[in-house]
GROMACS .gro file of C-alpha atoms in nm:
model
  413
    1MET     CA    1   0.000   0.000   0.000
    2ASN     CA    2   0.138   0.339  -0.101
    3PHE     CA    3   0.119   0.654   0.110
    4SER     CA    4   0.162   1.021   0.030
    5GLU     CA    5   0.363   1.270   0.228
    6VAL     CA    6   0.203   1.420   0.537
    7PHE     CA    7  -0.024   1.722   0.483
    8LYS     CA    8  -0.134   1.976   0.742
    9LEU     CA    9  -0.494   1.946   0.857
   10SER     CA   10  -0.730   2.117   1.104
   11ASN     CA   11  -1.021   1.952   1.289
   12GLN     CA   12  -0.994   1.639   1.070
   13LEU     CA   13  -1.161   1.828   0.785
   14CYS     CA   14  -1.059   1.632   0.477
   15LYS     CA   15  -1.301   1.502   0.211
   16PHE     CA   16  -1.287   1.345  -0.132
   17SER     CA   17  -1.515   1.485  -0.400
   18PRO     CA   18  -1.807   1.257  -0.501
   19ASP     CA   19  -1.650   1.191  -0.842
   20GLY     CA   20  -1.322   1.090  -0.674
   21LYS     CA   21  -1.109   1.340  -0.866
   22TYR     CA   22  -1.036   1.595  -0.594
   23LEU     CA   23  -0.938   1.608  -0.228
   24ALA     CA   24  -1.035   1.904  -0.008
   25SER     CA   25  -0.855   1.974   0.319
   26CYS     CA   26  -0.878   2.262   0.566
   27VAL     CA   27  -0.597   2.436   0.752
   28GLN     CA   28  -0.747   2.692   0.989
   29TYR     CA   29  -0.922   2.940   0.755
   30ARG     CA   30  -0.771   2.807   0.431
   31LEU     CA   31  -0.932   2.553   0.199
   32VAL     CA   32  -0.690   2.349  -0.012
   33VAL     CA   33  -0.815   2.149  -0.313
   34ARG     CA   34  -0.582   1.889  -0.463
   35GLU     CA   35  -0.602   1.658  -0.762
   36VAL     CA   36  -0.619   1.300  -0.638
   37ASN     CA   37  -0.380   1.143  -0.890
   38SER     CA   38  -0.092   1.387  -0.848
   39LEU     CA   39  -0.187   1.548  -0.512
   40GLN     CA   40  -0.086   1.880  -0.664
   41ILE     CA   41  -0.269   2.185  -0.531
   42LEU     CA   42  -0.541   2.283  -0.776
   43GLN     CA   43  -0.701   2.571  -0.585
   44LEU     CA   44  -0.637   2.756  -0.261
   45TYR     CA   45  -0.924   2.951  -0.106
   46THR     CA   46  -0.921   3.184   0.195
   47CYS     CA   47  -1.228   3.201   0.418
   48LEU     CA   48  -1.328   3.475   0.662
   49ASP     CA   49  -1.276   3.262   0.974
   50GLN     CA   50  -1.168   2.916   1.086
   51ILE     CA   51  -1.356   2.647   0.892
   52GLN     CA   52  -1.568   2.412   1.103
   53HIS     CA   53  -1.743   2.213   0.831
   54VAL     CA   54  -1.669   2.137   0.467
   55GLU     CA   55  -1.891   1.958   0.213
   56TRP     CA   56  -1.882   1.892  -0.162
   57SER     CA   57  -2.182   1.937  -0.388
   58ALA     CA   58  -2.309   1.616  -0.548
   59ASP     CA   59  -2.166   1.709  -0.890
   60SER     CA   60  -1.822   1.801  -0.741
   61LEU     CA   61  -1.837   2.151  -0.892
   62PHE     CA   62  -1.887   2.348  -0.569
   63ILE     CA   63  -1.759   2.320  -0.215
   64LEU     CA   64  -1.920   2.460   0.098
   65CYS     CA   65  -1.733   2.592   0.403
   66ALA     CA   66  -1.929   2.665   0.721
   67MET     CA   67  -1.811   2.888   1.005
   68TYR     CA   68  -2.069   2.822   1.274
   69LYS     CA   69  -1.927   3.064   1.531
   70ARG     CA   70  -1.985   3.358   1.296
   71GLY     CA   71  -2.303   3.226   1.134
   72LEU     CA   72  -2.135   3.228   0.792
   73VAL     CA   73  -2.123   2.994   0.494
   74GLN     CA   74  -1.894   3.046   0.195
   75VAL     CA   75  -1.933   2.854  -0.130
   76TRP     CA   76  -1.650   2.819  -0.382
   77SER     CA   77  -1.653   2.707  -0.746
   78LEU     CA   78  -1.388   2.482  -0.899
   79GLU     CA   79  -1.475   2.579  -1.256
   80GLN     CA   80  -1.473   2.954  -1.183
   81PRO     CA   81  -1.223   3.022  -0.900
   82ALA     CA   82  -1.301   3.395  -0.903
   83TRP     CA   83  -1.669   3.327  -0.823
   84HIS     CA   84  -1.777   3.280  -0.466
   85CYS     CA   85  -2.090   3.304  -0.254
   86ARG     CA   86  -2.125   3.429   0.102
   87ILE     CA   87  -2.429   3.347   0.316
   88ASP     CA   88  -2.473   3.529   0.646
   89GLU     CA   89  -2.745   3.407   0.881
   90GLY     CA   90  -2.699   3.712   1.105
   91SER     CA   91  -2.849   3.706   1.453
   92ALA     CA   92  -3.034   3.380   1.382
   93GLY     CA   93  -2.703   3.195   1.412
   94LEU     CA   94  -2.600   2.868   1.251
   95VAL     CA   95  -2.568   2.512   1.383
   96SER     CA   96  -2.551   2.306   1.061
   97SER     CA   97  -2.521   2.348   0.687
   98CYS     CA   98  -2.558   2.103   0.399
   99TRP     CA   99  -2.616   2.074   0.024
  100SER     CA  100  -2.935   1.974  -0.146
  101PRO     CA  101  -2.897   1.678  -0.387
  102ASP     CA  102  -2.895   1.907  -0.695
  103GLY     CA  103  -2.588   2.092  -0.566
  104ARG     CA  104  -2.748   2.432  -0.626
  105HIS     CA  105  -2.918   2.491  -0.291
  106VAL     CA  106  -2.770   2.528   0.058
  107LEU     CA  107  -2.975   2.433   0.365
  108ASN     CA  108  -2.880   2.616   0.686
  109THR     CA  109  -3.026   2.530   1.025
  110THR     CA  110  -3.040   2.825   1.266
  111GLU     CA  111  -2.963   2.816   1.635
  112PHE     CA  112  -3.220   2.648   1.862
  113HIS     CA  113  -3.353   2.480   1.542
  114LEU     CA  114  -3.597   2.763   1.486
  115ARG     CA  115  -3.599   2.712   1.110
  116ILE     CA  116  -3.413   2.581   0.805
  117THR     CA  117  -3.321   2.840   0.543
  118VAL     CA  118  -3.290   2.719   0.182
  119TRP     CA  119  -3.063   2.942  -0.029
  120SER     CA  120  -3.060   2.909  -0.408
  121LEU     CA  121  -2.728   2.971  -0.584
  122CYS     CA  122  -2.899   3.009  -0.922
  123THR     CA  123  -3.191   3.244  -0.853
  124LYS     CA  124  -3.068   3.389  -0.519
  125SER     CA  125  -3.412   3.314  -0.376
  126VAL     CA  126  -3.468   3.212  -0.015
  127SER     CA  127  -3.717   2.962   0.129
  128TYR     CA  128  -3.792   2.892   0.494
  129ILE     CA  129  -3.891   2.565   0.661
  130LYS     CA  130  -4.022   2.599   1.016
  131TYR     CA  131  -4.020   2.369   1.318
  132PRO     CA  132  -3.721   2.140   1.240
  133LYS     CA  133  -3.659   1.903   1.526
  134ALA     CA  134  -3.321   1.873   1.698
  135CYS     CA  135  -3.273   1.497   1.693
  136GLN     CA  136  -3.029   1.226   1.593
  137GLN     CA  137  -3.120   1.235   1.223
  138GLY     CA  138  -3.395   1.481   1.143
  139VAL     CA  139  -3.322   1.560   0.776
  140THR     CA  140  -3.296   1.299   0.500
  141PHE     CA  141  -3.307   1.318   0.120
  142SER     CA  142  -3.433   1.040  -0.104
  143ARG     CA  143  -3.161   0.870  -0.309
  144ASP     CA  144  -3.292   1.015  -0.638
  145GLY     CA  145  -3.283   1.367  -0.488
  146ARG     CA  146  -3.651   1.438  -0.550
  147TYR     CA  147  -3.778   1.453  -0.192
  148LEU     CA  148  -3.676   1.586   0.147
  149ALA     CA  149  -3.817   1.433   0.465
  150LEU     CA  150  -3.801   1.651   0.775
  151ALA     CA  151  -3.869   1.560   1.139
  152GLU     CA  152  -4.069   1.834   1.313
  153ARG     CA  153  -4.174   1.913   1.667
  154ARG     CA  154  -4.466   2.144   1.730
  155ASP     CA  155  -4.720   2.167   2.011
  156CYS     CA  156  -4.534   1.892   2.200
  157LYS     CA  157  -4.597   1.640   1.921
  158ASP     CA  158  -4.383   1.485   1.647
  159TYR     CA  159  -4.455   1.528   1.277
  160ILE     CA  160  -4.290   1.446   0.946
  161SER     CA  161  -4.308   1.675   0.645
  162ILE     CA  162  -4.212   1.571   0.293
  163PHE     CA  163  -4.101   1.845   0.052
  164VAL     CA  164  -4.041   1.843  -0.323
  165CYS     CA  165  -3.680   1.951  -0.376
  166SER     CA  166  -3.744   2.113  -0.714
  167ASP     CA  167  -3.952   2.399  -0.567
  168TRP     CA  168  -3.947   2.323  -0.190
  169GLN     CA  169  -4.324   2.292  -0.179
  170LEU     CA  170  -4.485   2.081   0.092
  171LEU     CA  171  -4.603   1.745  -0.045
  172ARG     CA  172  -4.720   1.563   0.270
  173HIS     CA  173  -4.747   1.644   0.638
  174PHE     CA  174  -4.847   1.385   0.899
  175ASP     CA  175  -4.804   1.313   1.267
  176THR     CA  176  -4.610   1.015   1.402
  177ASP     CA  177  -4.705   0.786   1.687
  178THR     CA  178  -4.382   0.851   1.879
  179GLN     CA  179  -4.297   0.984   2.221
  180ASP     CA  180  -3.980   1.159   2.105
  181LEU     CA  181  -3.887   1.098   1.740
  182ALA     CA  182  -3.513   1.019   1.722
  183GLY     CA  183  -3.448   0.980   1.349
  184ILE     CA  184  -3.577   0.919   0.997
  185GLU     CA  185  -3.418   0.752   0.695
  186TRP     CA  186  -3.533   0.689   0.337
  187ALA     CA  187  -3.499   0.344   0.186
  188PRO     CA  188  -3.251   0.356  -0.106
  189ASN     CA  189  -3.535   0.304  -0.355
  190GLY     CA  190  -3.719   0.607  -0.212
  191CYS     CA  191  -4.046   0.420  -0.159
  192VAL     CA  192  -4.042   0.380   0.220
  193LEU     CA  193  -3.945   0.612   0.504
  194ALA     CA  194  -3.830   0.459   0.834
  195ALA     CA  195  -3.880   0.651   1.159
  196TRP     CA  196  -3.772   0.540   1.504
  197ASP     CA  197  -3.849   0.656   1.856
  198THR     CA  198  -3.630   0.760   2.145
  199CYS     CA  199  -3.410   0.499   2.312
  200LEU     CA  200  -3.662   0.491   2.598
  201GLU     CA  201  -3.933   0.354   2.368
  202TYR     CA  202  -3.866   0.067   2.126
  203LYS     CA  203  -4.062   0.154   1.813
  204VAL     CA  204  -3.992   0.153   1.439
  205LEU     CA  205  -4.249   0.302   1.200
  206LEU     CA  206  -4.253   0.252   0.821
  207TYR     CA  207  -4.431   0.512   0.606
  208SER     CA  208  -4.510   0.532   0.236
  209LEU     CA  209  -4.439   0.842   0.029
  210ASP     CA  210  -4.797   0.963   0.075
  211GLY     CA  211  -4.775   0.936   0.455
  212ARG     CA  212  -4.957   0.607   0.507
  213LEU     CA  213  -4.833   0.394   0.796
  214LEU     CA  214  -4.724   0.064   0.640
  215ALA     CA  215  -4.609  -0.112   0.956
  216ALA     CA  216  -4.500  -0.060   1.314
  217TYR     CA  217  -4.255  -0.285   1.497
  218CYS     CA  218  -4.174  -0.319   1.867
  219ALA     CA  219  -3.938  -0.592   1.989
  220TYR     CA  220  -3.984  -0.540   2.365
  221GLU     CA  221  -4.097  -0.287   2.626
  222TRP     CA  222  -3.976  -0.127   2.951
  223SER     CA  223  -3.609  -0.126   2.857
  224LEU     CA  224  -3.367   0.078   2.647
  225GLY     CA  225  -3.464   0.036   2.282
  226ILE     CA  226  -3.315   0.131   1.945
  227LYS     CA  227  -2.957   0.251   1.908
  228ALA     CA  228  -2.877   0.225   1.534
  229VAL     CA  229  -3.070   0.172   1.209
  230ALA     CA  230  -2.948   0.093   0.855
  231TRP     CA  231  -3.113   0.006   0.523
  232SER     CA  232  -2.963  -0.253   0.290
  233PRO     CA  233  -2.861  -0.114  -0.053
  234SER     CA  234  -3.136  -0.319  -0.219
  235SER     CA  235  -3.403  -0.180   0.021
  236GLN     CA  236  -3.503  -0.540   0.098
  237PHE     CA  237  -3.386  -0.533   0.460
  238LEU     CA  238  -3.393  -0.290   0.748
  239ALA     CA  239  -3.137  -0.365   1.022
  240VAL     CA  240  -3.229  -0.239   1.369
  241GLY     CA  241  -2.959  -0.242   1.637
  242SER     CA  242  -3.079  -0.237   1.996
  243TYR     CA  243  -2.946  -0.185   2.347
  244ASP     CA  244  -3.006  -0.554   2.422
  245GLY     CA  245  -2.708  -0.642   2.200
  246LYS     CA  246  -2.911  -0.780   1.910
  247VAL     CA  247  -2.964  -0.680   1.548
  248ARG     CA  248  -3.308  -0.754   1.407
  249ILE     CA  249  -3.352  -0.781   1.031
  250LEU     CA  250  -3.693  -0.673   0.897
  251ASN     CA  251  -3.799  -0.782   0.548
  252HIS     CA  252  -3.961  -0.544   0.298
  253VAL     CA  253  -4.261  -0.766   0.216
  254THR     CA  254  -4.430  -0.813   0.553
  255TRP     CA  255  -4.204  -0.590   0.767
  256LYS     CA  256  -4.172  -0.879   1.011
  257VAL     CA  257  -3.848  -0.996   1.170
  258LEU     CA  258  -3.659  -1.225   0.937
  259THR     CA  259  -3.388  -1.314   1.189
  260GLU     CA  260  -3.208  -1.189   1.497
  261PHE     CA  261  -2.830  -1.159   1.527
  262GLY     CA  262  -2.703  -1.192   1.884
  263HIS     CA  263  -2.355  -1.086   1.991
  264PRO     CA  264  -2.237  -1.328   2.262
  265ALA     CA  265  -1.892  -1.286   2.418
  266ALA     CA  266  -1.811  -1.654   2.356
  267ILE     CA  267  -1.795  -1.787   1.998
  268SER     CA  268  -1.808  -2.166   1.965
  269ASP     CA  269  -1.944  -2.213   1.611
  270PRO     CA  270  -1.663  -2.382   1.412
  271ARG     CA  271  -1.790  -2.222   1.089
  272VAL     CA  272  -1.706  -1.873   1.221
  273VAL     CA  273  -1.353  -1.743   1.150
  274VAL     CA  274  -1.212  -1.527   1.429
  275TYR     CA  275  -0.921  -1.299   1.340
  276LYS     CA  276  -0.728  -1.169   1.644
  277GLU     CA  277  -0.485  -0.883   1.615
  278ALA     CA  278  -0.150  -0.966   1.772
  279GLU     CA  279   0.152  -0.747   1.827
  280LYS     CA  280   0.468  -0.833   1.641
  281SER     CA  281   0.772  -0.696   1.822
  282PRO     CA  282   1.071  -0.650   1.591
  283ARG     CA  283   1.387  -0.825   1.714
  284GLY     CA  284   1.749  -0.744   1.653
  285THR     CA  285   2.036  -0.987   1.616
  286LEU     CA  286   2.085  -1.260   1.881
  287GLY     CA  287   1.730  -1.206   2.001
  288ARG     CA  288   1.797  -0.860   2.138
  289PRO     CA  289   1.536  -0.585   2.082
  290ALA     CA  290   1.585  -0.375   1.774
  291CYS     CA  291   1.769  -0.047   1.830
  292PRO     CA  292   1.653   0.220   1.791
  293PRO     CA  293   1.304   0.108   1.900
  294PRO     CA  294   1.025   0.153   1.641
  295ARG     CA  295   0.789   0.448   1.672
  296ALA     CA  296   0.487   0.215   1.647
  297THR     CA  297   0.453  -0.155   1.720
  298GLU     CA  298   0.372  -0.368   1.419
  299SER     CA  299   0.077  -0.606   1.433
  300ARG     CA  300  -0.070  -0.887   1.232
  301TYR     CA  301  -0.382  -1.104   1.234
  302GLU     CA  302  -0.391  -1.459   1.364
  303ILE     CA  303  -0.676  -1.704   1.322
  304ALA     CA  304  -0.794  -1.807   1.667
  305ALA     CA  305  -0.886  -2.166   1.744
  306GLY     CA  306  -1.232  -2.204   1.890
  307PRO     CA  307  -1.400  -2.162   2.123
  308VAL     CA  308  -1.305  -1.795   2.154
  309SER     CA  309  -1.390  -1.557   2.438
  310LEU     CA  310  -1.401  -1.190   2.343
  311GLN     CA  311  -1.303  -0.907   2.574
  312THR     CA  312  -1.610  -0.745   2.728
  313LEU     CA  313  -1.668  -0.412   2.898
  314LYS     CA  314  -1.884  -0.369   3.206
  315PRO     CA  315  -2.083  -0.046   3.157
  316ALA     CA  316  -2.131   0.208   3.434
  317ALA     CA  317  -2.492   0.170   3.544
  318ASP     CA  318  -2.512   0.515   3.701
  319ARG     CA  319  -2.417   0.713   3.389
  320ALA     CA  320  -2.609   0.828   3.085
  321ASN     CA  321  -2.551   0.673   2.742
  322PRO     CA  322  -2.416   0.339   2.868
  323LYS     CA  323  -2.162   0.154   2.655
  324ILE     CA  324  -2.395  -0.131   2.566
  325GLY     CA  325  -2.585  -0.240   2.258
  326ILE     CA  326  -2.531  -0.212   1.885
  327GLY     CA  327  -2.364   0.124   1.832
  328ALA     CA  328  -2.279   0.087   1.462
  329LEU     CA  329  -2.395  -0.124   1.168
  330ALA     CA  330  -2.352  -0.103   0.791
  331PHE     CA  331  -2.434  -0.318   0.488
  332SER     CA  332  -2.176  -0.389   0.220
  333PRO     CA  333  -2.254  -0.228  -0.119
  334ASP     CA  334  -2.322  -0.568  -0.280
  335ASN     CA  335  -2.577  -0.652  -0.008
  336TYR     CA  336  -2.387  -0.971   0.088
  337PHE     CA  337  -2.253  -0.869   0.431
  338LEU     CA  338  -2.351  -0.670   0.739
  339ALA     CA  339  -2.086  -0.528   0.975
  340THR     CA  340  -2.181  -0.451   1.336
  341ARG     CA  341  -2.021  -0.334   1.660
  342ASN     CA  342  -2.153  -0.422   2.004
  343ASP     CA  343  -2.046  -0.141   2.238
  344ASN     CA  344  -1.993  -0.365   2.541
  345VAL     CA  345  -1.760  -0.583   2.329
  346PRO     CA  346  -1.573  -0.274   2.208
  347ASN     CA  347  -1.273  -0.438   2.041
  348ALA     CA  348  -1.471  -0.659   1.802
  349VAL     CA  349  -1.631  -0.614   1.461
  350TRP     CA  350  -1.888  -0.874   1.361
  351ILE     CA  351  -1.943  -0.953   0.994
  352TRP     CA  352  -2.262  -1.140   0.903
  353ASP     CA  353  -2.344  -1.332   0.587
  354ILE     CA  354  -2.679  -1.191   0.473
  355GLN     CA  355  -2.740  -1.465   0.215
  356LYS     CA  356  -2.707  -1.741   0.474
  357LEU     CA  357  -2.823  -1.525   0.768
  358ARG     CA  358  -2.540  -1.633   0.999
  359LEU     CA  359  -2.222  -1.502   1.155
  360PHE     CA  360  -1.934  -1.521   0.907
  361VAL     CA  361  -1.628  -1.349   1.058
  362VAL     CA  362  -1.527  -1.172   1.379
  363LEU     CA  363  -1.234  -0.931   1.398
  364GLU     CA  364  -1.093  -0.872   1.746
  365GLN     CA  365  -0.863  -0.572   1.774
  366LEU     CA  366  -0.615  -0.476   2.046
  367ALA     CA  367  -0.793  -0.141   2.094
  368PRO     CA  368  -1.161  -0.039   2.088
  369VAL     CA  369  -1.307   0.002   1.740
  370ARG     CA  370  -1.396   0.363   1.669
  371SER     CA  371  -1.539   0.333   1.319
  372PHE     CA  372  -1.562   0.116   1.009
  373GLN     CA  373  -1.654   0.182   0.648
  374TRP     CA  374  -1.726  -0.037   0.345
  375ASP     CA  375  -1.547   0.010   0.015
  376PRO     CA  376  -1.815   0.145  -0.226
  377GLN     CA  377  -1.685  -0.071  -0.513
  378GLN     CA  378  -1.627  -0.413  -0.355
  379PRO     CA  379  -1.692  -0.610  -0.034
  380ARG     CA  380  -1.394  -0.473   0.160
  381LEU     CA  381  -1.419  -0.326   0.509
  382ALA     CA  382  -1.184  -0.066   0.659
  383VAL     CA  383  -1.162  -0.054   1.039
  384CYS     CA  384  -1.014   0.225   1.253
  385THR     CA  385  -0.922   0.214   1.623
  386GLY     CA  386  -0.775   0.563   1.653
  387GLY     CA  387  -0.417   0.441   1.639
  388SER     CA  388  -0.152   0.450   1.368
  389LYS     CA  389  -0.295   0.154   1.177
  390VAL     CA  390  -0.587   0.088   0.946
  391TYR     CA  391  -0.729  -0.262   0.914
  392LEU     CA  392  -0.876  -0.407   0.597
  393TRP     CA  393  -1.099  -0.715   0.569
  394SER     CA  394  -1.228  -0.889   0.259
  395PRO     CA  395  -1.353  -1.246   0.202
  396ALA     CA  396  -0.993  -1.328   0.105
  397GLY     CA  397  -0.857  -1.236   0.450
  398CYS     CA  398  -0.738  -0.957   0.682
  399VAL     CA  399  -0.446  -0.718   0.673
  400SER     CA  400  -0.305  -0.466   0.922
  401VAL     CA  401  -0.158  -0.159   0.755
  402GLN     CA  402   0.080   0.068   0.939
  403VAL     CA  403   0.016   0.431   0.844
  404PRO     CA  404   0.358   0.597   0.838
  405GLY     CA  405   0.448   0.917   1.012
  406GLU     CA  406   0.668   1.180   0.857
  407GLY     CA  407   0.974   1.020   0.701
  408GLU     CA  408   0.849   0.662   0.758
  409ARG     CA  409   0.731   0.392   0.520
  410GLY     CA  410   0.414   0.188   0.560
  411SER     CA  411   0.381  -0.188   0.597
  412SER     CA  412   0.105  -0.448   0.606
  413ARG     CA  413   0.065  -0.788   0.772
   0.00000   0.00000   0.00000
């Protein structure tokens, strides 16, 4: 695996363009755009204050920089570097900013979630959407970019509004049978909208585009409920991760549970391959430690012989947001695999075979797993633990890749 030289970066603000041709990075108040193949600087933009959020438009022609402290958004053009747009929310403030799917409108959410302001780059017109709810995931666009679904809170009750993105006109408005709506998410085919309740109330609601309730699902009561939700790329399955350490797979025909995936700390199934990360200490001659010592310890994966006991974490019962349950889950782009993380088994990533509906592989790291992401082109999973390594899994096996520091060279095992 090849690595570039080290580039300066602020607040981990670094994003590839959707077409994969450009890389944007932020250093304080400067925005640097590089070509991916050569990593040569293509454009250098200067903003009015330190950048806190950066986002590409869907067509990779514009890039948005948000400065929340000053209530400002600046938009830059790659095709016309001299052109730029400045949006000032004034006394209303700014807490989030994002693109619409067409890449020609900017949606700004004001402080206290009083409203969402839609700014048009083409006509310079402004539209306002009232009552947005401050929740886990309150704004979602359909995959084809035609519709916006918005979670609302008014008169102490939850609602969902569906807008047409072409003119921002209201298409449907309906209330939801929730205590405290936590999030909404379109199915990839844009036909079904999933909504889920607060973690204190286990409830998943499925709505059609016209606002009809298609199904409601509740696995249990009187306990912490839903923690994570993910659609499969084919829209056939909805995975619901819960605080009880299980993932429930709902099918798109009856919206009933197809299967449940538990996450026990002991794995005894001989069909499951368990990869354990192990440190590999470099040795010098005659068995003496290498001198000078390496800046980072190398590691490799070993296949563990069953049964295997995974390292568990006992959560603090007297604190909010306990480290239990399914905190992350994601389907592979080919719909064959589902990756999950159980927060009270923090060092493990579970990979499930969706075709056979069984556990396929478990990766156990030396450090807690912070995040994982599927390759958009093939069934390959990247795992990050916050250290100096990145871990890659595919059906062919696992590899640990050392990310080099300045003046070092990378390696993989």
